[in-house]
Short mmCIF file of C-alpha atoms in Angstrom, two decimals:
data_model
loop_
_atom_site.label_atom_id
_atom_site.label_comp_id
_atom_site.label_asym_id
_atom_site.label_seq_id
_atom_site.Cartn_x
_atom_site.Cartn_y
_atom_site.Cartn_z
CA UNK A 490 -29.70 8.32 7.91
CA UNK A 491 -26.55 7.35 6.04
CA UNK A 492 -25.15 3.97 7.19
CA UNK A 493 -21.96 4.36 8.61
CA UNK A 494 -19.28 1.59 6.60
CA UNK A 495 -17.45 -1.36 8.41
CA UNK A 496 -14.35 -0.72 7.95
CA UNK A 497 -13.51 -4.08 10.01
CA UNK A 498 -15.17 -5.94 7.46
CA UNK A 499 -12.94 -9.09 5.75
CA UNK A 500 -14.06 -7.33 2.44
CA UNK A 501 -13.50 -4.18 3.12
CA UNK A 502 -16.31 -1.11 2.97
CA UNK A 503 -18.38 -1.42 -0.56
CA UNK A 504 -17.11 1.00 -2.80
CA UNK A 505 -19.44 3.02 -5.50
CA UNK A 506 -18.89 1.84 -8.79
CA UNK A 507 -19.73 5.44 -9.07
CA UNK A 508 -15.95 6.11 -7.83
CA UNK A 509 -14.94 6.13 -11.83
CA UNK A 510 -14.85 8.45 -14.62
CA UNK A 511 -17.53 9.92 -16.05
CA UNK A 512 -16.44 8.74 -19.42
CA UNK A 513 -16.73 5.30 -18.57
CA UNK A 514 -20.68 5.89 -18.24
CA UNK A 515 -20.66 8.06 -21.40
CA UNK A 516 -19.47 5.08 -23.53
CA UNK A 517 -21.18 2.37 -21.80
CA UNK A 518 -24.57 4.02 -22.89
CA UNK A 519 -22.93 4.10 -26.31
CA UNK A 520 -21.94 0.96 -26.43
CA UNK A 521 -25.98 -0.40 -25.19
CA UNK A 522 -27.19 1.72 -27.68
CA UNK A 523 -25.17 0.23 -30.25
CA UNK A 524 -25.71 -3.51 -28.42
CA UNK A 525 -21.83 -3.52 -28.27
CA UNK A 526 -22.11 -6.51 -25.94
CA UNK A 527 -19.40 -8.97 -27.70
CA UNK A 528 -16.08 -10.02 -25.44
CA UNK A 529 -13.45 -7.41 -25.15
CA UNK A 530 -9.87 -8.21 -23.50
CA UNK A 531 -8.14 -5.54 -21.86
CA UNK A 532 -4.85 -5.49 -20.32
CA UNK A 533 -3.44 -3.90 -17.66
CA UNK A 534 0.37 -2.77 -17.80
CA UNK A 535 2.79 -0.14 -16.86
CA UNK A 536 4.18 1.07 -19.91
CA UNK A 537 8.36 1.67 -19.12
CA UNK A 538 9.69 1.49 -15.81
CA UNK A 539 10.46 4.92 -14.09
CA UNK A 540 14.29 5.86 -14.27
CA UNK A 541 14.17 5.14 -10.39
CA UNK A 542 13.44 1.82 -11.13
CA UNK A 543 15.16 -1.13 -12.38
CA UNK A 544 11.77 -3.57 -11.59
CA UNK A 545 8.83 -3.44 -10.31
CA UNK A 546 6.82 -5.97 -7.51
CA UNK A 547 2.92 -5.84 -8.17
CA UNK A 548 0.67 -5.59 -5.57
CA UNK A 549 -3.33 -4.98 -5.53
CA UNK A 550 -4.82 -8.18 -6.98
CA UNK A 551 -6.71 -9.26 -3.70
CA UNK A 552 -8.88 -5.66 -3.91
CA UNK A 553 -8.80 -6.61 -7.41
CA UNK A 554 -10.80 -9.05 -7.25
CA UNK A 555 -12.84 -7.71 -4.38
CA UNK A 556 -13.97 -5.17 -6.63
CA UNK A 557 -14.67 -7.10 -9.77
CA UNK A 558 -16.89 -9.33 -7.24
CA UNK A 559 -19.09 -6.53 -5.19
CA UNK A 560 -20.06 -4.17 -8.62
CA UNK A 561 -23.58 -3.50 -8.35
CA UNK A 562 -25.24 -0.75 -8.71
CA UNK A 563 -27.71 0.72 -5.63
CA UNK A 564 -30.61 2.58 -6.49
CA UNK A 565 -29.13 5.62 -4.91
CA UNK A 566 -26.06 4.69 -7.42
CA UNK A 567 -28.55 5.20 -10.58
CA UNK A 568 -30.07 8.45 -8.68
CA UNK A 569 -27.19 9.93 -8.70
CA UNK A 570 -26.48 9.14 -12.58
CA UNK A 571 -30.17 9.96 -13.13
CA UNK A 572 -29.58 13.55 -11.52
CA UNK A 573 -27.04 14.14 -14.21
CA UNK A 574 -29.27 14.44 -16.52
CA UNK A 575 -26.76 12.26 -19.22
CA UNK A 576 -28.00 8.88 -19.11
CA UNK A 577 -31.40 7.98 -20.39
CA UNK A 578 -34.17 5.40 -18.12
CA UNK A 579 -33.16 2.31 -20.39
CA UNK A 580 -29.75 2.38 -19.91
CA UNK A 581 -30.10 3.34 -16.14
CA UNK A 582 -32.40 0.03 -15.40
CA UNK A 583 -29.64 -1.75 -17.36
CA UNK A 584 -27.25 -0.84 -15.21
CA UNK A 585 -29.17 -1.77 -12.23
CA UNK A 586 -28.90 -5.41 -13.22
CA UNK A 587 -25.24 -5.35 -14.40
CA UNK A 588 -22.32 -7.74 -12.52
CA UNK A 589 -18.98 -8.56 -13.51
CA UNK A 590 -19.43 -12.05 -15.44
CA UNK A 591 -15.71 -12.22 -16.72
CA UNK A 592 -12.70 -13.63 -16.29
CA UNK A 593 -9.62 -12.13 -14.42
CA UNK A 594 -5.79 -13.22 -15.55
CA UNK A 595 -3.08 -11.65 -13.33
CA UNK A 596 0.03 -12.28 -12.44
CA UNK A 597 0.32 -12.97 -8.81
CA UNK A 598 1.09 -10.38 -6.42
CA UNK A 599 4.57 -10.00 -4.77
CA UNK A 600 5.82 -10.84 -8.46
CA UNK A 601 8.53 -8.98 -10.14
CA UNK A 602 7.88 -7.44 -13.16
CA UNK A 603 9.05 -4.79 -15.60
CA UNK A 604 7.70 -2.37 -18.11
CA UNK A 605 5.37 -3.68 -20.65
CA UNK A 606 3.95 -7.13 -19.53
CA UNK A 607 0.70 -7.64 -18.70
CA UNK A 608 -0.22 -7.10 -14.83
CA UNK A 609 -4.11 -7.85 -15.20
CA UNK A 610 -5.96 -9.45 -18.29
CA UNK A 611 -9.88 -8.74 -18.14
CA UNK A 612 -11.80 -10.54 -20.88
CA UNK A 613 -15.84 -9.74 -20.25
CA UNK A 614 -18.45 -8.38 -22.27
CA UNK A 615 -17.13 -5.04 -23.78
CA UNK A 616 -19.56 -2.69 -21.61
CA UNK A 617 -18.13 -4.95 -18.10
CA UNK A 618 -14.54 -5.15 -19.36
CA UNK A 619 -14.99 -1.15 -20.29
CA UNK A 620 -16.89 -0.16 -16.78
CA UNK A 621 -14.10 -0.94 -14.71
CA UNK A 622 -10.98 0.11 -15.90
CA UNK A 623 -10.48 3.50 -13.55
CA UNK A 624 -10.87 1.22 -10.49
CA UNK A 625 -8.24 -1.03 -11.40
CA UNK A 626 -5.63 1.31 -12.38
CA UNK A 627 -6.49 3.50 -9.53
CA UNK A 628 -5.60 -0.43 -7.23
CA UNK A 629 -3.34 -2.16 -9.15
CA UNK A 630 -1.00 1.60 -9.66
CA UNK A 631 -1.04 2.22 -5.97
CA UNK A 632 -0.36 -0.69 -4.53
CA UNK A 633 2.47 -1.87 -7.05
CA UNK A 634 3.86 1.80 -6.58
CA UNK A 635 4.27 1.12 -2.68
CA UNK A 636 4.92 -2.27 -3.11
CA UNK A 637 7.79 -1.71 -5.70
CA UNK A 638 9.42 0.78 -3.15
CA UNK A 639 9.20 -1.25 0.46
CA UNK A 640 11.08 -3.94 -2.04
CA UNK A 641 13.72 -1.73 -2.32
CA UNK A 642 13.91 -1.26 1.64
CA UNK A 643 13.52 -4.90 2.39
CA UNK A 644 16.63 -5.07 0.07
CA UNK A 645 18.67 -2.40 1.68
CA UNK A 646 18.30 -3.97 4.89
CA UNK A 647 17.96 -7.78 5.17
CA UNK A 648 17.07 -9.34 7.82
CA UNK A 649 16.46 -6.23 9.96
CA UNK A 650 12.79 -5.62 11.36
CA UNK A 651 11.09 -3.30 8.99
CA UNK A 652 8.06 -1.08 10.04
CA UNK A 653 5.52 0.65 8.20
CA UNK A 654 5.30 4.12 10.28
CA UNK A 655 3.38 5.85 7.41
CA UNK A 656 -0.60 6.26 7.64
CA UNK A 657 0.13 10.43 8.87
CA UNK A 658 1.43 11.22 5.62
CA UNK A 659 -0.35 8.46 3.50
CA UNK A 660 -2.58 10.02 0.90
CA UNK A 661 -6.21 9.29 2.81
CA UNK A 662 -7.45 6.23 5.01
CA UNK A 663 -7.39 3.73 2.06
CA UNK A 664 -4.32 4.23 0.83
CA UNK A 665 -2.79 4.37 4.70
CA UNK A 666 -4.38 0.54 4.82
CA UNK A 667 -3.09 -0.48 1.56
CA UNK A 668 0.16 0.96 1.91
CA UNK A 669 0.39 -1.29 5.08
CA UNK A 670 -0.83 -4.43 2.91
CA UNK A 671 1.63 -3.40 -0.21
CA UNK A 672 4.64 -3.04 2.27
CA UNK A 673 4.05 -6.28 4.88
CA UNK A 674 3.50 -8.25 1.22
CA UNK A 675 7.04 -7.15 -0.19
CA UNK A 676 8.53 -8.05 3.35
CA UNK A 677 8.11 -5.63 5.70
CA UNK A 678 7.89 -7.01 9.74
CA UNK A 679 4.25 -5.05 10.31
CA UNK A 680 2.47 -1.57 10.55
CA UNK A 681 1.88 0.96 12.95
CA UNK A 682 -1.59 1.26 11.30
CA UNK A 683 -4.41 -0.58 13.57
CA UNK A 684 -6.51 -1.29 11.45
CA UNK A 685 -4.71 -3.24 9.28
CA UNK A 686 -4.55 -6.14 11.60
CA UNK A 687 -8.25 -6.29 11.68
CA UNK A 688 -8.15 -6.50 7.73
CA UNK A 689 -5.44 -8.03 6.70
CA UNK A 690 -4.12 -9.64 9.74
CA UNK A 691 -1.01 -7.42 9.22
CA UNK A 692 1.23 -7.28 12.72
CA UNK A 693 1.22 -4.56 14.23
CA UNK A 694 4.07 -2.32 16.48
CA UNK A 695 3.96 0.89 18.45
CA UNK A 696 5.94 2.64 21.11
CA UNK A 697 5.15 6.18 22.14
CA UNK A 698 5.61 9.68 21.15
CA UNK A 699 7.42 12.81 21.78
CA UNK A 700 4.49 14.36 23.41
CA UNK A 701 3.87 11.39 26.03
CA UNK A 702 7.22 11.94 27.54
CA UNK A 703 6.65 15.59 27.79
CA UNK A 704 3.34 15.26 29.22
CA UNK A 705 4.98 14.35 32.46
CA UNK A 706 7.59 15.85 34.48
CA UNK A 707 10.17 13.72 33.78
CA UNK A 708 11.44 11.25 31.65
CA UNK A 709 11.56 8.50 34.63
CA UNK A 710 8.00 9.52 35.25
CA UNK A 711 7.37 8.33 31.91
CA UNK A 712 9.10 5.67 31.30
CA UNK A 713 7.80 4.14 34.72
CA UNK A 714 3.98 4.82 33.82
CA UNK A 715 4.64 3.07 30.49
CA UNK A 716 5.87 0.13 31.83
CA UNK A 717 3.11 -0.28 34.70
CA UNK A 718 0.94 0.42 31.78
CA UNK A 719 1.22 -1.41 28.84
CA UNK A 720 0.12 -4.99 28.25
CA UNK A 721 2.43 -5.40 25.27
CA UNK A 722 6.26 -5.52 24.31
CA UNK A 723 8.04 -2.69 25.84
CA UNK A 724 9.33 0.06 23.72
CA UNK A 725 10.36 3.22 25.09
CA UNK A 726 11.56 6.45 22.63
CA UNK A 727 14.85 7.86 24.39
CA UNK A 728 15.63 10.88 21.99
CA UNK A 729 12.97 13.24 23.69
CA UNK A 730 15.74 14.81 25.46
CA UNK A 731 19.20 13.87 25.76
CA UNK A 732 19.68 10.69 23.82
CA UNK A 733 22.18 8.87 25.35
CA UNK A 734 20.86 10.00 28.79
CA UNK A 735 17.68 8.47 28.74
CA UNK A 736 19.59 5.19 27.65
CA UNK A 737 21.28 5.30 31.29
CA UNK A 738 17.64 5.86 32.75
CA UNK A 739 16.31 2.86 30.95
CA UNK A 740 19.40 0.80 32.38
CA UNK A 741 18.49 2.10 35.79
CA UNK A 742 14.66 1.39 35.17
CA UNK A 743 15.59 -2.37 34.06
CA UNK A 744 17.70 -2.82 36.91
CA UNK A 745 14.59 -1.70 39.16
CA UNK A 746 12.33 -3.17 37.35
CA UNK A 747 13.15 -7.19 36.27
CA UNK A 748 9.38 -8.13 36.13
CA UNK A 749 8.92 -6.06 32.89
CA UNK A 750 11.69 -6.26 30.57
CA UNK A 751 12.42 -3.62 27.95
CA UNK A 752 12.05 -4.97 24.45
CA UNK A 753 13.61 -2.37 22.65
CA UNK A 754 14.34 1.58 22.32
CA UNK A 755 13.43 4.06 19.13
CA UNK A 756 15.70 6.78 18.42
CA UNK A 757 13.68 9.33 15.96
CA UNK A 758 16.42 12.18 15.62
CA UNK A 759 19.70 13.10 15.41
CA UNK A 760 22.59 11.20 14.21
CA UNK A 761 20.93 7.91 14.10
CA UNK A 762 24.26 5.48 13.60
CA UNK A 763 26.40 7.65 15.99
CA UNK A 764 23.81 7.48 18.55
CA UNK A 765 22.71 3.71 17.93
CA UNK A 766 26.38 2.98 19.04
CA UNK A 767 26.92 4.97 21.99
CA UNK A 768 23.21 3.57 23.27
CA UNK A 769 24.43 0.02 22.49
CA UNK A 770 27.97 0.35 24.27
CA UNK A 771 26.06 1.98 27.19
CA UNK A 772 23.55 -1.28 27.13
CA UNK A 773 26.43 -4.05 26.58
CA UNK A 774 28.28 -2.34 29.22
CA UNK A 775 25.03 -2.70 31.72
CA UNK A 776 24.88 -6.94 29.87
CA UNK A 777 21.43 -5.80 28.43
CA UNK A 778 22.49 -7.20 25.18
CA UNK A 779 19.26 -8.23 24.40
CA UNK A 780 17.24 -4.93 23.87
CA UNK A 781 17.43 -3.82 20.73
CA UNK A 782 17.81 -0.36 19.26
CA UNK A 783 15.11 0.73 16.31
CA UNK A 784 15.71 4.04 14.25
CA UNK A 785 13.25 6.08 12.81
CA UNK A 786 12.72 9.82 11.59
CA UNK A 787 13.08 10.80 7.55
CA UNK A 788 14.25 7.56 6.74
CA UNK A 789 13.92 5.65 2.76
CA UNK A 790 16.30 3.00 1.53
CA UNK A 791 18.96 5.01 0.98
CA UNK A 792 19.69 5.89 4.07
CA UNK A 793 18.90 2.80 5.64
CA UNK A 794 21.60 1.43 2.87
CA UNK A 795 24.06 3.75 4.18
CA UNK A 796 23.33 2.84 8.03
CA UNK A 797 23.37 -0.96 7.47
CA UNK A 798 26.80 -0.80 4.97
CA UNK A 799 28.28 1.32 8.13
CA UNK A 800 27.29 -1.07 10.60
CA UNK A 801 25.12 0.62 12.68
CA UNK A 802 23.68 -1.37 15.66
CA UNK A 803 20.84 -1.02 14.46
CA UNK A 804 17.76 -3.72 14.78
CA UNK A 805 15.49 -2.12 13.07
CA UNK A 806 13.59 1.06 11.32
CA UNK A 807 10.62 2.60 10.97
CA UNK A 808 9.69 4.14 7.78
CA UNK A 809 7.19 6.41 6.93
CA UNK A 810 6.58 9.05 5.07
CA UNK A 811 8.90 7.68 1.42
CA UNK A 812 7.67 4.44 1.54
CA UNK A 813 3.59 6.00 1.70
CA UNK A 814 4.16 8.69 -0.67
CA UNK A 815 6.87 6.55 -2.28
CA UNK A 816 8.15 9.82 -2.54
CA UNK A 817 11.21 9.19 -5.60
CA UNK A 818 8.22 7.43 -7.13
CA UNK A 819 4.87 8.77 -6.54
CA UNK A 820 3.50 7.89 -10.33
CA UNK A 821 3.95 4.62 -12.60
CA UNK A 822 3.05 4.76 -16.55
CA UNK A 823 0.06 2.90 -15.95
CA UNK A 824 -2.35 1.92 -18.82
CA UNK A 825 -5.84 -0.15 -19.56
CA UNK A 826 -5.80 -1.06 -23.06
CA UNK A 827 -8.32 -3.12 -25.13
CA UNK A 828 -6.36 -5.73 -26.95
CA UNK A 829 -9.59 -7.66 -28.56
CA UNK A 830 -12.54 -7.16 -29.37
CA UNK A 831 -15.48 -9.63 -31.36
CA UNK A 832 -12.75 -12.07 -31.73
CA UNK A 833 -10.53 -9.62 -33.23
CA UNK A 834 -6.87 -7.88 -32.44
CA UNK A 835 -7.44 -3.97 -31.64
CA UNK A 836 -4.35 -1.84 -31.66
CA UNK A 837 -3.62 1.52 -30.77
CA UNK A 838 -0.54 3.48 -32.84
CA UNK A 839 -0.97 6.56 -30.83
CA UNK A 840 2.93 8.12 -30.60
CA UNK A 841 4.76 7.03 -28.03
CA UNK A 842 1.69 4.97 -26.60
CA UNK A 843 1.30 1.99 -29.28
CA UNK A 844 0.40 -1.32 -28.66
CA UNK A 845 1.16 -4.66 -29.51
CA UNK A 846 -2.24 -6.43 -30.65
CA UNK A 847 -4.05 -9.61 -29.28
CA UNK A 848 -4.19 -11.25 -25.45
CA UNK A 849 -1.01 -11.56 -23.72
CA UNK A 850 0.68 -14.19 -22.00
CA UNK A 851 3.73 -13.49 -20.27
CA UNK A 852 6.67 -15.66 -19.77
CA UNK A 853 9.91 -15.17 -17.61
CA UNK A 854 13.31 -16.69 -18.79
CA UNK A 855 16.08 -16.51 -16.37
CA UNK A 856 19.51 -16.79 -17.84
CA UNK A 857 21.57 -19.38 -15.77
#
C-alpha cells in the first residue's frame, strides 16, 4: 500500500531524486565508470534578463537546500532505474549509498539580481554536483520567476494589502504552494492557499464566492449566515448582483448587526475604480469609514498601477492568475553550468551560450 505524503510536514513531502532527467543517470554511470569523482563547481544563473524585465528577485533557496539535504535513493528508487534496463548492478548499489556531501553558495533569497551572476554555486564531487542540476533549475527558475513578478506588484502598489488569489490557475499543487512562498517573500500581505500557513507560516485571507451568495435566496440571506458563521474577519463579496446595492445591504446589515463588524468588501467585476468609489461614498456617507474595499478579478501590476495612480479607494487586491502563471513572464534563460573541474577552469563557447571560466563571486556596486 503506497504511503500517502505529509504534505503538513516542516520539510515538505520527500521528493524522488528520480524527478530528473534521464541524462543525468546516463552520465553519472559514465562518470563511475571512468571514477570521475574529483570536485566540480557548477553555477547556477539566468543568462539575460527577459525584455519584460529590468531585474530580477530570486527566490527558491530554502527548497534548495531541502533538496540537496533529503537525496537518497529508496530501494524502490533503484527498482525503478533497474527496470530500465540502462544502468548496470554496480552503479545501482552505488547509488544506493550516495548523499549530497558539498557545499552550497547562493545569494540570499529576496535579493535583486540581473542577468548573468551567479544565483547558486554547487562545488561537490562531479557525479553529486552533476546529479542534481534538473532539480535546482526546475526550484530556483520557478520561484525567482514568481518572485520577480509579485516584486513588480508590491511596487505598483505600496503599502496596499496584497493577496495571492492564485493556486486555481497555478501550474499543479507545488507550484500553487511555492507561488504563495515566492509572492509573501517579495512582499505580498498572505495567500488564499491553506496550506501554506501550515508550511510556511504564510497568512492566510478568504472571503466567499459567487456561488455562496447564489446558493441562497437572497443576498441578505447570505450575508446574514456569513456573519453568524464565521469565526474570522468579516469579508463579504458585493458584486454578485448589483454592486453598489449590496453595499447599501451591508450598511443595513452593520447597522443591525454591531456585535460583528464587517472588515472589508471584495469587488471581483466590473469597473473596479468606478465602483470602489461609489461603494466608499455610500460607506463614508453611513460613517463606516473603517471597512475597507479589496478588488480582485484579471488583475497584474499594470492594472493595479493604473488603479492606484487614479486614486481608487482601493485597500487592497487580490491577484491571481498573472502573478501564478506570471503570465508576461512564464520562462527565465535559466542555466547549470560546470565552471571547474579537478582544480581546473571549464568553459563552454557554444554560440550565444558561452561562458566565462572559473567560480564566481558576485559583487554589487551602487553608484551614489
Amino acid at each position: 500500500m503506497a504511503t500517502t505524503p505529509d504534505y503538513g510536514a516542516a520539510a515538505g513531502p520527500r521528493v524522488s531524486p528520480l524527478l530528473t532527467d534521464l541524462y543525468q543517470f546516463t552520465m553519472l554511470q559514465a562518470y563511475f565508470d571512468r571514477r570521475m569523482f574529483a570536485p566540480a563547481t557548477f553555477e547556477l544563473l539566468v543568462r539575460r534578463l527577459p525584455v519584460t524585465r529590468n531585474f530580477l528577485v530570486t527566490a527558491g533557496l530554502e527548497q534548495a537546500v531541502e533538496y540537496l539535504r533529503a537525496l537518497a535513493f529508496t530501494a524502490d528508487d533503484l527498482e525503478q532505474l533497474r527496470a530500465t534496463g540502462l544502468f548496470h548492478e554496480p552503479f545501482l548499489d552505488w547509488l544506493g549509498e550516495l548523499r549530497f556531501t558539498g557545499d552550497l553558495l547562493a545569494i540570499p533569497e529576496g535579493t535583486v539580481v540581473f542577468g548573468n551572476e551567479p544565483l547558486l554555486q554547487v562545488t561537490a564531487p562531479l557525479p553529486q554536483a552533476q546529479l542534481v542540476e534538473s532539480r535546482l533549475v526546475n526550484l530556483i527558475h520557478f520561484e525567482t520567476t514568481i518572485a520577480s513578478k509579485a516584486a513588480r506588484c508590491v511596487l505598483a502598489a505600496p503599502g496596499k494589502l496584497l493577496i495571492d488569489f492564485g493556486m486555481r490557475r497555478a501550474h499543479g499543487g507545488e507550484a500553487a504552494l511555492l507561488a504563495a512562498r515566492a509572492s509573501y517573500l517579495t512582499g505580498f500581505t498572505g495567500t488564499a492557499t491553506v496550506l501554506a500557513h501550515p508550511r510556511f507560516g504564510i497568512p492566510v485571507f478568504g472571503t466567499m464566492a459567487h456561488s455562496f451568495v447564489q446558493a441562497h435566496d437572497t443576498e441578505d440571506a447570505a450575508f446574514e449566515h456569513f456573519i453568524d458563521s464565521h469565526r474570522g474577519v468579516i469579508t463579504l463579496l458585493i458584486d454578485t448582483y448589483d454592486t453598489e446595492t449590496a453595499a447599501r445591504r451591508v450598511v443595513e446589515l452593520a447597522r443591525r448587526r454591531p456585535d460583528r463588524p464587517i472588515a472589508s468588501v471584495r469587488i471581483d467585476s466590473g469597473d473596479l475604480g468606478a465602483l470602489a468609489r461609489r461603494v466608499r461614498t455610500i460607506f463614508d456617507a453611513a460613517s463606516l469609514r473603517d471597512i475597507r474595499i479589496l478588488a480582485s478579478g484579471g488583475l497584474d501590476e499594470h492594472s493595479v498601477a493604473r488603479l492606484v495612480a487614479d486614486g481608487a479607494p482601493i485597500d487592497g487586491f487580490g491577484i491571481g492568475t498573472s502573478l501564478d502563471v506570471a503570465d508576461d513572464c512564464p520562462a527565465l534563460d535559466c542555466a547549470y553550468k560546470l565552471q571547474e573541474y579537478a582544480g581546473r577552469p571549464r568553459r563552454k563557447r557554444s554560440t550565444g551560450k558561452a561562458t566565462w571560466p572559473g567560480a564566481k563571486q558576485v559583487w554589487r556596486q551602487r553608484s551614489a
